[in-house]
């Protein structure tokens, strides 16, 4: 939308265009395994934004190759996305922006993210592209999993909050993230380093869930209150799916077999805990360790460093953004009809 | 045994069609003899399952007189018409991936060509074998919901299909975006439930040079009226809701053998569905099977195709039915307006309106090239 900016998607797989198809944008295929072809693809650009995701084992080499390709192609700026909350930990009030997670938050992916971020940290003072590393809170807004997950649970009647929702919900609206990226890419002087990024308005999980519930026509009383998280054998079993060797096996199983296994598992679980009164929707909350961890955060993300370096990034206001989110939720069919709460 | 050519050897063939074809080959019902793809390397990947098949780079090179009785076409949609015509003119039956064509007129032409040649023309629509759709159709026909009916059908998720090229995102090769890709399934389902639809309105988010990622279509049937809402870039509250004065039905997209029912003022009840279809090639009284997932439906669809070729039944979706759905989609595209996106800032909303693919004037768009 900015006439002075041309953005070109660079994709490893054509399917990535599915989300962008409406724009009819020019695009370039890239191979992040090859520094040579990558640097040829990046030549002539002022800035590169790294939004790659994927295989845990590829995260670090992809970042290394991208950095080196930018250096060879003389790209001035590299903007990299880390995470302060999902794959990090807000463990103290004045958490430094470059403090990486000390543990891997039970996920091989988080470990790989932290390793890649740490590698970039070691390049901040060396010749190469000026590197801005944004570490956002939970990115929310239209299409966000941090919206569709709780709202879906609210509609199904199995949304839950730990500690009465008193934990701090460190949010970062997607437009704020986009504005930050655009600013880092286009401002006259490049800025390097790690930056926490989030909404300045401090919200508890209870407040955030109340706002979401209001927008879909529900209310906070429909949300289950859980005292604390019990780590059971079920979670241990579910945790296997994040192990690298399990992921490798999964990749080799045919979709048809996966589909059949899922159906059998679903029916087994239903037999073990049948619906209480013949109603068909799940009504029991299914807490997990990540949400428990996120809802247990006691501190807000320090944003002073970002605000000092990027004073021009101020939008959007939380209330305005929540109002607009409500219209997106209604557009997407995420609403509860009057008297429809399925919680029992 | 039907000598078979697979034309277009991309991801969908390996994922959905290889296993049914192998089972039919095991039953000596088909014999996959030719694998056709412009990229021989892609065709060679299917040799893993069909080691005796030869590889060709064009259908005409693959067709030998009397050798091929069935052409299965799974190329990008813009090639369906010419390939299907070639195959029909060579005397083959044709099974075509959806959509049958990118224009309704082309689909009608194919239906006429099949009729003139006395050959079967069938289109891949595995959802015709969803037990819940069949069960719900019976309840509607029995008047359990009363009339008039209202419906909402939502189907949205980020695009994940492992395609090899960007052909699916170019109007000139795909014919359209999510409305043609997912919509052809959804409108076929609705037509199977309610009859022939009339498009009342359509909204989408395609800019000039692109194809729509999000689409909403308002439709009217003789006894029902409602909305189809599709997305390639986001999750929606997916499923099909149908409401009448006497009851309400909800079908979740991931459970094809169940639906939920409630009468006004009562809780939702779960209904398991056991509708079944012929699962062998016996002419009468043979085995039947209730499918439980998409792949089971694909199996039954192939069996339906072979049974149709042997005049034991009719194809679940033939050229005429496919052309009718394509006509609805074409009608929707013709009247498409910019999708209202009130969650965007006013300046962004204006950007979308001004550059909508039906808007005139304004700045030109980039074309999808690399």
PDB file of C-alpha atoms in Angstrom, chain A residues 1 6-8 13-29 142-143 148 155-156 175 254-257 259-260 263 266-267 270 275 277-281 324-325 327-328 330-335 337 340 342 344, chain B residues 15 19 154 158-166 169 205 207 209-211 213-214 216 229 232-237 243 250 254-255 257-258 260 262 268-270 292-293 295 339 341-343 345-346 348 351-352 365-370:
ATOM      1  CA  UNK A   1       0.000   0.000   0.000  1.00  0.00           C
ATOM      2  CA  UNK A   6       7.985  -2.576  -3.314  1.00  0.00           C
ATOM      3  CA  UNK A   7       7.667  -5.864  -1.450  1.00  0.00           C
ATOM      4  CA  UNK A   8       8.549  -9.111  -3.216  1.00  0.00           C
ATOM      5  CA  UNK A  13       7.322 -23.537  -2.027  1.00  0.00           C
ATOM      6  CA  UNK A  14       4.701 -22.157  -4.458  1.00  0.00           C
ATOM      7  CA  UNK A  15       1.966 -23.084  -1.973  1.00  0.00           C
ATOM      8  CA  UNK A  16       3.054 -20.108   0.126  1.00  0.00           C
ATOM      9  CA  UNK A  17       1.419 -17.964  -2.547  1.00  0.00           C
ATOM     10  CA  UNK A  18      -2.005 -19.228  -1.496  1.00  0.00           C
ATOM     11  CA  UNK A  19      -2.265 -16.606   1.231  1.00  0.00           C
ATOM     12  CA  UNK A  20      -1.058 -13.893  -1.147  1.00  0.00           C
ATOM     13  CA  UNK A  21      -2.962 -14.894  -4.275  1.00  0.00           C
ATOM     14  CA  UNK A  22      -5.325 -11.918  -4.156  1.00  0.00           C
ATOM     15  CA  UNK A  23      -2.473  -9.455  -4.607  1.00  0.00           C
ATOM     16  CA  UNK A  24      -1.152 -10.956  -7.840  1.00  0.00           C
ATOM     17  CA  UNK A  25       2.335 -10.056  -6.675  1.00  0.00           C
ATOM     18  CA  UNK A  26       5.505 -10.837  -8.530  1.00  0.00           C
ATOM     19  CA  UNK A  27       7.429 -13.450  -6.528  1.00  0.00           C
ATOM     20  CA  UNK A  28      10.725 -15.308  -6.591  1.00  0.00           C
ATOM     21  CA  UNK A  29      11.437 -18.928  -5.727  1.00  0.00           C
ATOM     22  CA  UNK A 142      -7.316 -11.092  12.431  1.00  0.00           C
ATOM     23  CA  UNK A 143      -6.161 -14.648  11.532  1.00  0.00           C
ATOM     24  CA  UNK A 148      -8.945 -18.255  16.871  1.00  0.00           C
ATOM     25  CA  UNK A 155     -17.728 -21.306  21.225  1.00  0.00           C
ATOM     26  CA  UNK A 156     -17.259 -24.984  22.070  1.00  0.00           C
ATOM     27  CA  UNK A 175      -0.435  -4.154  12.683  1.00  0.00           C
ATOM     28  CA  UNK A 254       0.932 -41.360   4.327  1.00  0.00           C
ATOM     29  CA  UNK A 255      -1.859 -38.807   4.772  1.00  0.00           C
ATOM     30  CA  UNK A 256      -4.441 -41.561   4.438  1.00  0.00           C
ATOM     31  CA  UNK A 257      -2.896 -43.521   7.300  1.00  0.00           C
ATOM     32  CA  UNK A 259      -6.316 -39.683   8.753  1.00  0.00           C
ATOM     33  CA  UNK A 260      -7.339 -43.182   9.792  1.00  0.00           C
ATOM     34  CA  UNK A 263     -10.216 -41.071  13.550  1.00  0.00           C
ATOM     35  CA  UNK A 266     -10.763 -39.633  18.399  1.00  0.00           C
ATOM     36  CA  UNK A 267     -13.261 -42.452  18.792  1.00  0.00           C
ATOM     37  CA  UNK A 270     -14.742 -40.411  23.103  1.00  0.00           C
ATOM     38  CA  UNK A 275     -20.242 -36.597  26.466  1.00  0.00           C
ATOM     39  CA  UNK A 277     -25.666 -35.900  28.369  1.00  0.00           C
ATOM     40  CA  UNK A 278     -25.693 -36.994  24.777  1.00  0.00           C
ATOM     41  CA  UNK A 279     -24.764 -33.525  23.592  1.00  0.00           C
ATOM     42  CA  UNK A 280     -22.137 -33.717  20.928  1.00  0.00           C
ATOM     43  CA  UNK A 281     -19.737 -30.905  21.688  1.00  0.00           C
ATOM     44  CA  UNK A 324     -11.983  -4.096  14.499  1.00  0.00           C
ATOM     45  CA  UNK A 325     -11.119  -7.633  15.532  1.00  0.00           C
ATOM     46  CA  UNK A 327     -15.880  -7.297  13.048  1.00  0.00           C
ATOM     47  CA  UNK A 328     -13.404  -9.852  11.699  1.00  0.00           C
ATOM     48  CA  UNK A 330     -18.214 -11.926  13.122  1.00  0.00           C
ATOM     49  CA  UNK A 331     -17.195 -12.023   9.452  1.00  0.00           C
ATOM     50  CA  UNK A 332     -15.470 -15.369  10.077  1.00  0.00           C
ATOM     51  CA  UNK A 333     -18.489 -16.860  11.816  1.00  0.00           C
ATOM     52  CA  UNK A 334     -16.981 -16.911  15.303  1.00  0.00           C
ATOM     53  CA  UNK A 335     -20.065 -15.908  17.251  1.00  0.00           C
ATOM     54  CA  UNK A 337     -25.919 -17.014  19.571  1.00  0.00           C
ATOM     55  CA  UNK A 340     -25.911 -20.664  23.261  1.00  0.00           C
ATOM     56  CA  UNK A 342     -22.290 -24.789  25.803  1.00  0.00           C
ATOM     57  CA  UNK A 344     -22.004 -27.011  31.728  1.00  0.00           C
TER      58      UNK A 344
ATOM     59  CA  UNK B  15      -2.059 -38.488  -2.439  1.00  0.00           C
ATOM     60  CA  UNK B  19      -4.133 -46.341  -3.924  1.00  0.00           C
ATOM     61  CA  UNK B 154     -17.949 -22.005   5.737  1.00  0.00           C
ATOM     62  CA  UNK B 158      -4.455 -21.603   5.014  1.00  0.00           C
ATOM     63  CA  UNK B 159      -3.560 -23.079   1.618  1.00  0.00           C
ATOM     64  CA  UNK B 160      -1.321 -26.103   2.216  1.00  0.00           C
ATOM     65  CA  UNK B 161      -1.600 -28.214  -0.911  1.00  0.00           C
ATOM     66  CA  UNK B 162       1.950 -29.254  -1.992  1.00  0.00           C
ATOM     67  CA  UNK B 163       1.712 -27.889  -5.518  1.00  0.00           C
ATOM     68  CA  UNK B 164       4.693 -27.874  -7.837  1.00  0.00           C
ATOM     69  CA  UNK B 165       3.949 -24.614  -9.681  1.00  0.00           C
ATOM     70  CA  UNK B 166       2.031 -21.368  -9.166  1.00  0.00           C
ATOM     71  CA  UNK B 169      -2.891 -18.795  -8.446  1.00  0.00           C
ATOM     72  CA  UNK B 205     -10.901  -9.773  -2.302  1.00  0.00           C
ATOM     73  CA  UNK B 207      -7.083  -7.299  -6.830  1.00  0.00           C
ATOM     74  CA  UNK B 209      -3.712  -9.419 -11.540  1.00  0.00           C
ATOM     75  CA  UNK B 210      -4.585 -11.752  -8.684  1.00  0.00           C
ATOM     76  CA  UNK B 211      -7.228 -14.328  -7.837  1.00  0.00           C
ATOM     77  CA  UNK B 213      -8.216 -15.588  -1.522  1.00  0.00           C
ATOM     78  CA  UNK B 214     -11.523 -14.954   0.238  1.00  0.00           C
ATOM     79  CA  UNK B 216     -18.586 -14.995  -0.120  1.00  0.00           C
ATOM     80  CA  UNK B 229     -17.959 -18.392   2.734  1.00  0.00           C
ATOM     81  CA  UNK B 232      -7.434 -19.759   1.417  1.00  0.00           C
ATOM     82  CA  UNK B 233      -5.724 -17.627   4.036  1.00  0.00           C
ATOM     83  CA  UNK B 234      -7.528 -18.049   7.327  1.00  0.00           C
ATOM     84  CA  UNK B 235      -9.488 -20.377   9.528  1.00  0.00           C
ATOM     85  CA  UNK B 236     -13.233 -19.795   9.550  1.00  0.00           C
ATOM     86  CA  UNK B 237     -15.779 -21.319  11.887  1.00  0.00           C
ATOM     87  CA  UNK B 243     -31.889 -24.364   9.771  1.00  0.00           C
ATOM     88  CA  UNK B 250     -24.682 -28.892  11.765  1.00  0.00           C
ATOM     89  CA  UNK B 254     -13.673 -33.089   9.530  1.00  0.00           C
ATOM     90  CA  UNK B 255     -16.304 -35.697  10.435  1.00  0.00           C
ATOM     91  CA  UNK B 257     -19.818 -39.831   8.990  1.00  0.00           C
ATOM     92  CA  UNK B 258     -21.610 -37.705  11.578  1.00  0.00           C
ATOM     93  CA  UNK B 260     -25.545 -32.899  14.687  1.00  0.00           C
ATOM     94  CA  UNK B 262     -31.551 -30.411  17.234  1.00  0.00           C
ATOM     95  CA  UNK B 268     -27.640 -30.820  20.041  1.00  0.00           C
ATOM     96  CA  UNK B 269     -27.693 -34.574  19.404  1.00  0.00           C
ATOM     97  CA  UNK B 270     -25.046 -36.490  17.546  1.00  0.00           C
ATOM     98  CA  UNK B 292     -15.095 -42.911   7.114  1.00  0.00           C
ATOM     99  CA  UNK B 293     -12.635 -40.482   5.554  1.00  0.00           C
ATOM    100  CA  UNK B 295      -9.678 -41.503   1.057  1.00  0.00           C
ATOM    101  CA  UNK B 339     -15.420  -7.828  -0.129  1.00  0.00           C
ATOM    102  CA  UNK B 341     -13.376  -5.799   5.308  1.00  0.00           C
ATOM    103  CA  UNK B 342     -14.399  -3.534   8.180  1.00  0.00           C
ATOM    104  CA  UNK B 343     -11.525  -4.739  10.368  1.00  0.00           C
ATOM    105  CA  UNK B 345      -8.367   0.887   8.573  1.00  0.00           C
ATOM    106  CA  UNK B 346     -10.501   3.121   6.312  1.00  0.00           C
ATOM    107  CA  UNK B 348      -6.850   0.165   3.582  1.00  0.00           C
ATOM    108  CA  UNK B 351      -7.204   0.575  -1.285  1.00  0.00           C
ATOM    109  CA  UNK B 352      -9.020  -2.735  -1.722  1.00  0.00           C
ATOM    110  CA  UNK B 365      -1.061  -4.368 -10.451  1.00  0.00           C
ATOM    111  CA  UNK B 366       2.015  -6.517 -10.554  1.00  0.00           C
ATOM    112  CA  UNK B 367       1.498  -9.733 -12.424  1.00  0.00           C
ATOM    113  CA  UNK B 368       2.292 -13.063 -10.892  1.00  0.00           C
ATOM    114  CA  UNK B 369       5.637 -13.759 -12.494  1.00  0.00           C
ATOM    115  CA  UNK B 370       9.056 -14.867 -11.583  1.00  0.00           C
TER     116      UNK B 370
END
